[in-house]
CSV table of C-alpha atoms in Angstrom, one decimal:
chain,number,residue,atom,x,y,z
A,116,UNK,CA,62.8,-85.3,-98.5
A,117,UNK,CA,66.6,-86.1,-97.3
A,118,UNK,CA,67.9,-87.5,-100.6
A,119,UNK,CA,71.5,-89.2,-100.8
A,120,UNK,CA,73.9,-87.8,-102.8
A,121,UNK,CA,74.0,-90.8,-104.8
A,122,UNK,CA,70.4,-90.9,-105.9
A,123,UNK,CA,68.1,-88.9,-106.8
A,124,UNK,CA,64.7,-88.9,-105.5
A,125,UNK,CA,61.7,-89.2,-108.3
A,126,UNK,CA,58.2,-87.9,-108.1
A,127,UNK,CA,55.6,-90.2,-109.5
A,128,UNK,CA,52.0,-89.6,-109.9
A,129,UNK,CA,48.6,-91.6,-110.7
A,130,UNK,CA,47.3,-89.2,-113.2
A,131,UNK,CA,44.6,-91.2,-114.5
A,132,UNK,CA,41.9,-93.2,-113.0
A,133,UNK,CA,41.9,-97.0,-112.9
A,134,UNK,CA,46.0,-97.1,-113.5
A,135,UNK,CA,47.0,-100.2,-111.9
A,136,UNK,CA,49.8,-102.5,-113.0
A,137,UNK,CA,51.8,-104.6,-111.1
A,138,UNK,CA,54.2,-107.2,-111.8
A,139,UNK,CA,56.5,-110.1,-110.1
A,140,UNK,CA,59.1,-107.6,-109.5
A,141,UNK,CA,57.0,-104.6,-107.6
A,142,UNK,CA,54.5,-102.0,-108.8
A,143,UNK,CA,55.1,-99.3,-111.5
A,144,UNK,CA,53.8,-96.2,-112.1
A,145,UNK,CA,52.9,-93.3,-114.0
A,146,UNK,CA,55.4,-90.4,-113.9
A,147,UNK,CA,54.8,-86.9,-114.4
A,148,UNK,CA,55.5,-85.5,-118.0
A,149,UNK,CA,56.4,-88.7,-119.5
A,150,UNK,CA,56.5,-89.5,-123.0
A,151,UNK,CA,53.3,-91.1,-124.0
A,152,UNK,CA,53.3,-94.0,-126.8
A,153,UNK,CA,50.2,-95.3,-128.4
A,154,UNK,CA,50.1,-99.3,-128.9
A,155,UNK,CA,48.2,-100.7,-131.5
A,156,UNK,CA,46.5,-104.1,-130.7
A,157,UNK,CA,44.2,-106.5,-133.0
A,158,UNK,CA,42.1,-106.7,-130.3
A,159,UNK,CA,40.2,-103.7,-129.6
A,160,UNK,CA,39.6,-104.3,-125.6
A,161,UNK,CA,43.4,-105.0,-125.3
A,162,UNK,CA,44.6,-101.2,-126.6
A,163,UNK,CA,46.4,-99.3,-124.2
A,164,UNK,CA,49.1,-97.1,-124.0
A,165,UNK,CA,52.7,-97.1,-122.7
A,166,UNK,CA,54.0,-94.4,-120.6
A,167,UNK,CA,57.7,-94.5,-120.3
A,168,UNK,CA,60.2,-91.7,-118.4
A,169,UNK,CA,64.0,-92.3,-117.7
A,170,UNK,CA,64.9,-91.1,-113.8
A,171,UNK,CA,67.9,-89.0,-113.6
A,172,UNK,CA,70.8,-91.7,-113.9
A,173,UNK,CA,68.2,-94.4,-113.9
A,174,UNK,CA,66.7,-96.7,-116.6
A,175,UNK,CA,63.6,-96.4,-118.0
A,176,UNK,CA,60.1,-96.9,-116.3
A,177,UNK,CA,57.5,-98.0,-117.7
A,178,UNK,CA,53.7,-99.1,-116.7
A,179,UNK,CA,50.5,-100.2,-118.2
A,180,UNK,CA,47.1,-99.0,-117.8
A,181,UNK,CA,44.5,-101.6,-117.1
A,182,UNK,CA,41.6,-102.7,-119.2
A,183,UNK,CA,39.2,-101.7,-116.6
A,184,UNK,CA,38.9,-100.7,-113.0
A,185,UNK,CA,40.4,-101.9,-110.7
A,186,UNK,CA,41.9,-104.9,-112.9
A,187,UNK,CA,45.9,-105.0,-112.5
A,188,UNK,CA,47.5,-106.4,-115.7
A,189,UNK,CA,50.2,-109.1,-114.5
A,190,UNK,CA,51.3,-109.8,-117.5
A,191,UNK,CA,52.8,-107.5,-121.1
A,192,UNK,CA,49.9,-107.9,-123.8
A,193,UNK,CA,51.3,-111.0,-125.8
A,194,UNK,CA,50.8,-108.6,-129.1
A,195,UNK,CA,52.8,-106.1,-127.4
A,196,UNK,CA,56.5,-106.0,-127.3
A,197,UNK,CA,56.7,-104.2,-123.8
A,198,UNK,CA,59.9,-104.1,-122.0
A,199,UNK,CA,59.7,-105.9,-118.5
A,200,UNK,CA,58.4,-103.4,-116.1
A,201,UNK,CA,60.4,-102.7,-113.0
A,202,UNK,CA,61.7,-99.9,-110.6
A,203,UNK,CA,64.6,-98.0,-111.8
A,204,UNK,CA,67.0,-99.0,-108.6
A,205,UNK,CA,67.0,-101.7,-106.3
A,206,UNK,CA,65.5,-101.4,-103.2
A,207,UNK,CA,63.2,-98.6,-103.9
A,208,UNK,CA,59.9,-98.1,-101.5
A,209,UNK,CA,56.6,-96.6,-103.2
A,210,UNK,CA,55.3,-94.4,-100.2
A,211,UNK,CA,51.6,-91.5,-100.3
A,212,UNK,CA,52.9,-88.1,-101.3
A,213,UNK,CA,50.6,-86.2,-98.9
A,214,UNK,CA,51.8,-88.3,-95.7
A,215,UNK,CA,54.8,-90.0,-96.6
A,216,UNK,CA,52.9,-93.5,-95.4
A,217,UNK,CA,55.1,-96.3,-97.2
A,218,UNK,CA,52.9,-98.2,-99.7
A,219,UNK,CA,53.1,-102.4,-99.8
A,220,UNK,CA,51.8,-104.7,-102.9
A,221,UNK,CA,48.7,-105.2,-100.8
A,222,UNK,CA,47.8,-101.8,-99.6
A,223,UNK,CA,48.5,-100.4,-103.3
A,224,UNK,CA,44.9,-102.2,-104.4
A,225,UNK,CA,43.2,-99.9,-102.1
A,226,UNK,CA,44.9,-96.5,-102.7
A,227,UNK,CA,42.3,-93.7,-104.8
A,228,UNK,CA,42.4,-92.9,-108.5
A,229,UNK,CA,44.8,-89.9,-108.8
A,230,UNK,CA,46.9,-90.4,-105.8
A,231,UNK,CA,50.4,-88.9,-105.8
A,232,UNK,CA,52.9,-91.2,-104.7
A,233,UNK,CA,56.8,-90.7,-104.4
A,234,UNK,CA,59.9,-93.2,-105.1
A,235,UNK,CA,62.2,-93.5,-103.0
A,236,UNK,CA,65.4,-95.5,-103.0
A,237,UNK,CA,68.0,-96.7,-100.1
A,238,UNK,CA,68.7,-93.6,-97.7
A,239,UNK,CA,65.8,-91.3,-98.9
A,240,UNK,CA,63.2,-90.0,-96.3
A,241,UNK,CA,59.7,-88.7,-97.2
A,242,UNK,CA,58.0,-87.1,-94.6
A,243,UNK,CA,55.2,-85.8,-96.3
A,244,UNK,CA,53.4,-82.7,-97.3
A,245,UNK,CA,50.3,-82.8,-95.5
A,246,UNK,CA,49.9,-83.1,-91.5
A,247,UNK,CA,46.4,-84.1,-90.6
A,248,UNK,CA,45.9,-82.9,-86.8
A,249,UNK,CA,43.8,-84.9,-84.5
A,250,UNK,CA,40.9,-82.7,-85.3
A,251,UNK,CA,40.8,-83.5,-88.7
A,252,UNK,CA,42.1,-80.6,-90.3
A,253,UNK,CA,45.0,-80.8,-93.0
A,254,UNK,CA,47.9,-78.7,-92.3
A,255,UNK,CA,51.2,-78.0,-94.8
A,256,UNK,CA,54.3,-79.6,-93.4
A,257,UNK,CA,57.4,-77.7,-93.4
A,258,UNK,CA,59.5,-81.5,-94.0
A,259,UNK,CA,58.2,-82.4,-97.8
A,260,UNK,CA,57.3,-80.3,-100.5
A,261,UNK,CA,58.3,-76.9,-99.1
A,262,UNK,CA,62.1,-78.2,-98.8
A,263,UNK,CA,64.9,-77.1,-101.1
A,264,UNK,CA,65.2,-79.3,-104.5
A,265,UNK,CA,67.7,-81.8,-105.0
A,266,UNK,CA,69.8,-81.1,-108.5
A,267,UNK,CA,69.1,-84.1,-109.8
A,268,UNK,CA,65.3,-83.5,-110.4
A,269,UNK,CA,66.5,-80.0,-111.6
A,270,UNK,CA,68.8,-81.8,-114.1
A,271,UNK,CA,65.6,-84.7,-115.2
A,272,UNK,CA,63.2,-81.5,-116.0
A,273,UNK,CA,65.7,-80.0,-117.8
A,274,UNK,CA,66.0,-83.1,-119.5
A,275,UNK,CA,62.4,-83.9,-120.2
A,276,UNK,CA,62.3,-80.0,-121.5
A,277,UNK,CA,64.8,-80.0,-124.1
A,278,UNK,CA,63.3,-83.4,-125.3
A,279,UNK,CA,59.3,-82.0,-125.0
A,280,UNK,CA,57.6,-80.9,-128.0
A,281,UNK,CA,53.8,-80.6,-126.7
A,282,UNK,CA,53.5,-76.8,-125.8
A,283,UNK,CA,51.2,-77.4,-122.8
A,284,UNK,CA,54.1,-79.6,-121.5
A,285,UNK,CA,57.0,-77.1,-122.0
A,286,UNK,CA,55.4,-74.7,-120.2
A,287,UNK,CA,54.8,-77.2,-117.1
A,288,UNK,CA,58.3,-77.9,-117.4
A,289,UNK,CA,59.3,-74.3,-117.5
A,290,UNK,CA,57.2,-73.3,-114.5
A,291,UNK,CA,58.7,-75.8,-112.6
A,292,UNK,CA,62.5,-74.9,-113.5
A,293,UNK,CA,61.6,-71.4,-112.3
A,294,UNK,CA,60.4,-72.3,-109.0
A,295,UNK,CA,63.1,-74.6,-108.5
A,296,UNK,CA,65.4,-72.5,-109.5
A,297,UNK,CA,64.9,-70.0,-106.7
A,298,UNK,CA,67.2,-68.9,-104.4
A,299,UNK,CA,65.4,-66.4,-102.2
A,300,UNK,CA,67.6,-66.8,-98.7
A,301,UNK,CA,70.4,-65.4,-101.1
A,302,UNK,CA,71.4,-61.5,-100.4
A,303,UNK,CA,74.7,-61.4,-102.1
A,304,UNK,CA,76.5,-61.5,-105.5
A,305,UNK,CA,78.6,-64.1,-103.9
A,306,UNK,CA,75.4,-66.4,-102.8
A,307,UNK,CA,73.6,-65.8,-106.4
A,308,UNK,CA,75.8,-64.8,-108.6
A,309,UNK,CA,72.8,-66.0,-111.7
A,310,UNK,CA,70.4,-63.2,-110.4
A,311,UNK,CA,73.1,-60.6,-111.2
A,312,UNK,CA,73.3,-61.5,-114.4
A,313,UNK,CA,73.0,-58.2,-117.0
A,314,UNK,CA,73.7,-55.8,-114.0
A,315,UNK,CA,76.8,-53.4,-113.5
A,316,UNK,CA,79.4,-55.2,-110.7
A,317,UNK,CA,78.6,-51.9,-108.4
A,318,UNK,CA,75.5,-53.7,-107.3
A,319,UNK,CA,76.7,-56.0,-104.4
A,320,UNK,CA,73.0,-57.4,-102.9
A,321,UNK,CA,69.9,-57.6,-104.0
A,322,UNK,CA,68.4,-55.4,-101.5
A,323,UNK,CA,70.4,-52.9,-103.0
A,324,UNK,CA,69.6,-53.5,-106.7
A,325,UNK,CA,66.0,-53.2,-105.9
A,326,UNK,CA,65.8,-50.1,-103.7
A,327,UNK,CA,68.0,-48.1,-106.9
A,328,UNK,CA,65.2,-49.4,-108.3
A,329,UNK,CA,62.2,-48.0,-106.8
A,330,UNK,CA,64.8,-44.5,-106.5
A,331,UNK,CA,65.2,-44.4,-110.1
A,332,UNK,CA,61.1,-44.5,-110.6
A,333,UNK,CA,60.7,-41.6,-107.9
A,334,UNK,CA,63.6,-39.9,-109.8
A,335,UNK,CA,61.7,-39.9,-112.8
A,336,UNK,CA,58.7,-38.7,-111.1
A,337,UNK,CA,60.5,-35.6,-109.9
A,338,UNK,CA,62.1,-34.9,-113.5
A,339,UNK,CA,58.4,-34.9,-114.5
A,340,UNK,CA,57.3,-32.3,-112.0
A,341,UNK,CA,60.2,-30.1,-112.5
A,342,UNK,CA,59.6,-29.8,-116.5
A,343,UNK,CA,56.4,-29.0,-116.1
A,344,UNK,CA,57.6,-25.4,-114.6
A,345,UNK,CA,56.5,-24.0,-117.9
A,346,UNK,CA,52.8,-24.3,-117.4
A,347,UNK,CA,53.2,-21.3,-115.1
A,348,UNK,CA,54.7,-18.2,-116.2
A,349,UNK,CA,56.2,-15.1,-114.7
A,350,UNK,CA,56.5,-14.4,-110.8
A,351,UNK,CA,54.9,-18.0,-110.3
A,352,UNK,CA,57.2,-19.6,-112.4
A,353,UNK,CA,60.0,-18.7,-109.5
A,354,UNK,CA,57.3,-20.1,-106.9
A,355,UNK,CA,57.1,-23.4,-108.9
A,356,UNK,CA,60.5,-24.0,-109.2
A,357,UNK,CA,60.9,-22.8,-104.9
A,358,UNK,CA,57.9,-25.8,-104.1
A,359,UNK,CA,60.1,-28.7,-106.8
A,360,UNK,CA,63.3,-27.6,-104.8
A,361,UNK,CA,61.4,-28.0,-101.2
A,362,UNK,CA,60.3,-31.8,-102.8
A,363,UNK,CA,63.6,-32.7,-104.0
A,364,UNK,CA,65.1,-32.1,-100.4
A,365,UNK,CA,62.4,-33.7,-98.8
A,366,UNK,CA,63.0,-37.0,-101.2
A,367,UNK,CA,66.7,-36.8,-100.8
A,368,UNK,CA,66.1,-37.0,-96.7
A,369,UNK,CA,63.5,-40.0,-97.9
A,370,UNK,CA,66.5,-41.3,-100.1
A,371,UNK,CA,63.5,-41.2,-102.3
A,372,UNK,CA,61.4,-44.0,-100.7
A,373,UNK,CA,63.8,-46.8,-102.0
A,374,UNK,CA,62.2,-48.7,-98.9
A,375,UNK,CA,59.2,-49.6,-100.6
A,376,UNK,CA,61.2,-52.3,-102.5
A,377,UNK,CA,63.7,-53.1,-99.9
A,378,UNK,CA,62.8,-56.0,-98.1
A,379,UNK,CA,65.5,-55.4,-95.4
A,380,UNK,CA,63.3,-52.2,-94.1
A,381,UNK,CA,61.4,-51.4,-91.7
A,382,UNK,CA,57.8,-52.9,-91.7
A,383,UNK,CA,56.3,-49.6,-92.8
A,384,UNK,CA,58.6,-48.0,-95.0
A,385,UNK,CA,58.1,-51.6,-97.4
A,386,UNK,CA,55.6,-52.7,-100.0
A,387,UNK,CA,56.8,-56.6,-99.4
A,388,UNK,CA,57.1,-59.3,-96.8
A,389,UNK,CA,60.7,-59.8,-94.6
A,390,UNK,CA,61.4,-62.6,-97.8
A,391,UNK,CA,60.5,-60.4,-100.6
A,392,UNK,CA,57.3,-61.0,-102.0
A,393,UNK,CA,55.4,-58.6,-103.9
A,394,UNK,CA,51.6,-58.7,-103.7
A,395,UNK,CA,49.6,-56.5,-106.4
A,396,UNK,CA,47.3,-54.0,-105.0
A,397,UNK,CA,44.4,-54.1,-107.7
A,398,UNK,CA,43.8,-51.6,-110.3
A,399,UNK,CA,43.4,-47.7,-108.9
A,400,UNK,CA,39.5,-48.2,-108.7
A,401,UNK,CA,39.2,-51.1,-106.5
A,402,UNK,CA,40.5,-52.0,-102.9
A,403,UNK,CA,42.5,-55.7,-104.2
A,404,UNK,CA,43.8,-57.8,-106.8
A,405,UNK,CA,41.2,-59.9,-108.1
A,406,UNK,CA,43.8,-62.3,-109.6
A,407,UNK,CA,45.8,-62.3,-106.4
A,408,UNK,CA,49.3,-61.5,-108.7
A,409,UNK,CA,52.4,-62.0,-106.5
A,410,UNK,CA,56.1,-61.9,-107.0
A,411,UNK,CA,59.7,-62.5,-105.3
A,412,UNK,CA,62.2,-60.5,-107.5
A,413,UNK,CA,64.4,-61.6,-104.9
A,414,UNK,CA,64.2,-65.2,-105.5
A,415,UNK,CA,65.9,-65.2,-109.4
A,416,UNK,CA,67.0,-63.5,-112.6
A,417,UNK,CA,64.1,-64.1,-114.3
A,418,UNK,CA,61.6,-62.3,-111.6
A,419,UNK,CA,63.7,-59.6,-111.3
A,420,UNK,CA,63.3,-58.7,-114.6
A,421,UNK,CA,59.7,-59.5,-114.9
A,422,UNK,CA,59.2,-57.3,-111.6
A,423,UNK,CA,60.3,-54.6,-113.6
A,424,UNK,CA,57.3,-54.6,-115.7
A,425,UNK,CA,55.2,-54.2,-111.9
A,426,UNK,CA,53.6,-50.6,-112.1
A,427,UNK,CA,54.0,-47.8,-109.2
A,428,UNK,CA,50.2,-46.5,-110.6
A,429,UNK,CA,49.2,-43.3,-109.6
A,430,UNK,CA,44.9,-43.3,-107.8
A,431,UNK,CA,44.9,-39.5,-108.8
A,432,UNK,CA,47.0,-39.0,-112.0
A,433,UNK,CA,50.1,-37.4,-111.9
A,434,UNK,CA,50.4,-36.1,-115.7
A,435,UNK,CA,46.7,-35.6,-116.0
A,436,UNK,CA,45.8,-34.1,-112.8
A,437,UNK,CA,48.3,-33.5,-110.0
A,438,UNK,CA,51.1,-31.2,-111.9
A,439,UNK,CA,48.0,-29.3,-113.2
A,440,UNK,CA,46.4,-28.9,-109.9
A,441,UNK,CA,49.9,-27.6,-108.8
A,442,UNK,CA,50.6,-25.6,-111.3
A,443,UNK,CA,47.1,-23.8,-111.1
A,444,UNK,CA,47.0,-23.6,-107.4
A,445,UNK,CA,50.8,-22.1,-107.8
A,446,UNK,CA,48.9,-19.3,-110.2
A,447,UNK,CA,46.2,-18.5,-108.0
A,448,UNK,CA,47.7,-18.6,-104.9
A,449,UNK,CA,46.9,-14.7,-104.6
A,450,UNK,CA,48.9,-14.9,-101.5
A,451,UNK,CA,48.1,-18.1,-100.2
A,452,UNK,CA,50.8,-20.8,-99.3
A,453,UNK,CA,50.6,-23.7,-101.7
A,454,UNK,CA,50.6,-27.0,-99.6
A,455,UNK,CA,53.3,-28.4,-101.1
A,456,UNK,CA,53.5,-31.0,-99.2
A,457,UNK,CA,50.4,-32.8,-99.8
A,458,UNK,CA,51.3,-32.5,-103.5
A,459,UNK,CA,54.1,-34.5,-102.6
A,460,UNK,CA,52.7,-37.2,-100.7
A,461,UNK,CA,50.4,-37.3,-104.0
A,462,UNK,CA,53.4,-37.9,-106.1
A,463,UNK,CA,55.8,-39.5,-104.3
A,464,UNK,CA,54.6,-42.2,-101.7
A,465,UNK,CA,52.2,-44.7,-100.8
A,466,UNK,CA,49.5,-42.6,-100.1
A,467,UNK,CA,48.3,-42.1,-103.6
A,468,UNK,CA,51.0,-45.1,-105.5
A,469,UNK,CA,49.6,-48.6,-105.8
A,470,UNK,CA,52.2,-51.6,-106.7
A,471,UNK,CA,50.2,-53.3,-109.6
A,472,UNK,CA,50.8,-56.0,-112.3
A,473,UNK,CA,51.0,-55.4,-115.4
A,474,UNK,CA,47.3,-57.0,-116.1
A,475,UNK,CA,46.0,-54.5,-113.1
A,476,UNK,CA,47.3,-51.4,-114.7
A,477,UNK,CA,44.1,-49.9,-116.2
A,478,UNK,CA,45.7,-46.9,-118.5
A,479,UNK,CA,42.3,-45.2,-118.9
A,480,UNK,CA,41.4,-42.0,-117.5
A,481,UNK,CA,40.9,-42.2,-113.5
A,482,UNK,CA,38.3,-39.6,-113.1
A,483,UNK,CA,39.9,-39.0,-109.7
A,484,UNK,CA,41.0,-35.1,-108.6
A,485,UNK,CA,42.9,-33.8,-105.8
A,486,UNK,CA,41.1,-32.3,-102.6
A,487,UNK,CA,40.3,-28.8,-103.4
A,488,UNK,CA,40.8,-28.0,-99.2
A,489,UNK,CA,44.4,-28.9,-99.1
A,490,UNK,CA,45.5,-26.9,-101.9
A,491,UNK,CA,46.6,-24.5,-99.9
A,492,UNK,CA,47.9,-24.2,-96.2
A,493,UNK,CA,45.7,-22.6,-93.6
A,494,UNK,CA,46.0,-19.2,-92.5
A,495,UNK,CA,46.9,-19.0,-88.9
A,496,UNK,CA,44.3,-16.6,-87.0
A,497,UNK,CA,46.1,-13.7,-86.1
A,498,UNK,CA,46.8,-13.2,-82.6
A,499,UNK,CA,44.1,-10.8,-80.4
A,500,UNK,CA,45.9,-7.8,-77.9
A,501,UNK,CA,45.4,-8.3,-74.9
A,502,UNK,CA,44.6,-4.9,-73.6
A,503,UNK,CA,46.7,-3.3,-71.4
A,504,UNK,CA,46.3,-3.6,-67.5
A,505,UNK,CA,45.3,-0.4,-65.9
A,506,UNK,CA,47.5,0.6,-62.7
A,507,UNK,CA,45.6,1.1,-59.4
């Protein structure tokens, strides 16, 4: 949609079968979320019910279901005080939500029950939200609903919340205020200063809120490891400690895998899309998310701070099983080298983390334990003499 500055567009919907009203001055129609008054008639075939809504810097809409299909009332109910029905602005067109296809007085008879339908006034453009190819198949459209919100339909839900009382209705309302509300091209304080609301001013983008992020998690990790030292005693105790100082110089040269939230990385070193979104990996025992969670913490304040609540989840434990495994392998090394580093791919990265909502994060025991042929480095076979070359 191209709104004017002047006016704002409104959204109007056929939510219930058989709505037809019409009058001398143009059709009118249901709108979504509007407050819904019951009308008491004497007669029982003449009850209906009035659905009003005030447009952002409009006047009040209002329309009347019919009696029965397909049977447009042209007239209030005589026992009904109605107010005369009318479009909020002069000049307003009525045109298909899916194609943008402008509707007339005769072609309105004919649309479907349940049809959404958008109202435009003088200036405004709706191209639609649906393509259809010549094939047949129905394609999204990059002109209509995927387009950036105008701030007066941000202002009318806001509206329409503060006034709502039906809990079912607030939290439509709300859902649509957060999804409005996005601003996911955004990288900078300056751009979105409401996502940086609550944080210290030394974070200057987003990308670089998010990647301290994921550092301070693998941070906490490594504090984990390292105070677990005391599960091994004596010489072993020093060998411990040698393998956590090898994995803390290994995750400083990682910048401890801050990628994996930084959409600005590369491709592989990132658990997200170029845009930011977040897609749960399922709990640790199956291979997807049933309930296909997903998130932009990018796009606002409010997903930041419920992306926080997003699980890096351990497949093989790391309190119940890998630090013990170390630590015992550590013990019994008996000369062996300890493969520290597939410890550390264990506790720190991707290869044994999964990025799960907080429905998807089973806190049972996994049942899962490390591979007992990479606790320890292979010996390299010693090298055979060669024997000596006899002079002629």
């Amino acid at each position: 949609m191209t709104p004017t500055k002047q006016s704002p567009p409104c959204v109007y919907f056929c939510n219930f079968p058989h709505l037809r009203t019409t009058c001398s001055r143009g059709p009118c129609f249901d709108v979504l979320c509007a407050q819904r008054q019951h009308l008491k008639c004497e007669s029982p075939e003449r009850s209906s019910s009035l659905y009003t809504a005030r447009a952002a810097g409009g006047k009040p809409v209002c329309c009347l279901p019919t009696v029965g299909p397909r049977d447009p009332v042209r007239q209030c109910l005589p026992c009904c005080p109605l107010p005369s029905p009318q479009l909020p602005v002069p000049g307003s067109r009525l045109c298909l939500y899916e194609d943008g296809s402008e509707l007339t007085a005769d072609r309105f008879c004919s649309i479907p029950d349940g049809a959404e339908l958008v109202l435009l006034t003088t200036g405004q453009t709706w191209q639609g939200c649906v393509l259809v190819t010549p094939e047949g198949r129905r394609e999204a459209s990059g002109t209509g609903v995927f387009q950036k919100p105008h701030a007066g339909l941000i202002q009318a839900a806001r509206q329409l919340l503060s006034d709502e009382r039906a809990p079912l209705r607030q939290k439509l309302l709300a859902d649509l205020l957060h999804t409005v509300s996005e601003n996911i091209a955004a990288e900078t304080r300056a751009e979105d200063p409401p996502w940086f609301e609550g944080l210290e001013a030394r974070f200057r983008n987003k990308s670089g809120y998010l990647r301290y992020s994921c550092e301070s998690r693998i941070r906490s990790y490594l504090r984990e490891v390292t105070s677990c030292a005391s599960l091994v005693g004596g010489e072993a105790q020093e060998e411990y400690q040698r393998i956590v100082g090898a994995m803390c110089r290994k995750l400083q040269e990682a910048r401890y895998h801050g990628s994996y939230f930084d959409r600005g990385a590369k491709a592989g070193g990132r658990l997200c899309t170029p845009e930011g979104w977040f897609s749960c990996q399922g709990p640790f025992d199956v291979d997807d998310c049933a309930s296909r969670h997903s998130i932009n913490p990018y796009s606002n304040r409010e997903s930041r701070v419920l992306f926080s609540t997003w699980n890096l989840d351990h497949i093989i434990e790391k309190r119940r099983t890998v630090v013990p495994t170390l630590a015992a392998a550590v013990r019994g090394a008996q000369g062996r080298e300890v493969d520290w580093e597939y410890f550390y791919g264990l506790l720190f990265t991707s290869e044994n983390l999964k990025l799960v909502h907080i429905a998807c994060h089973k806190k049972t025991t996994h049942h899962r334990r490390c591979d007992p042929s990479r606790l320890y480095r292979a010996r390299a076979a010693p090298r055979r003499k060669r024997p000596a070359r006899k002079r002629p």
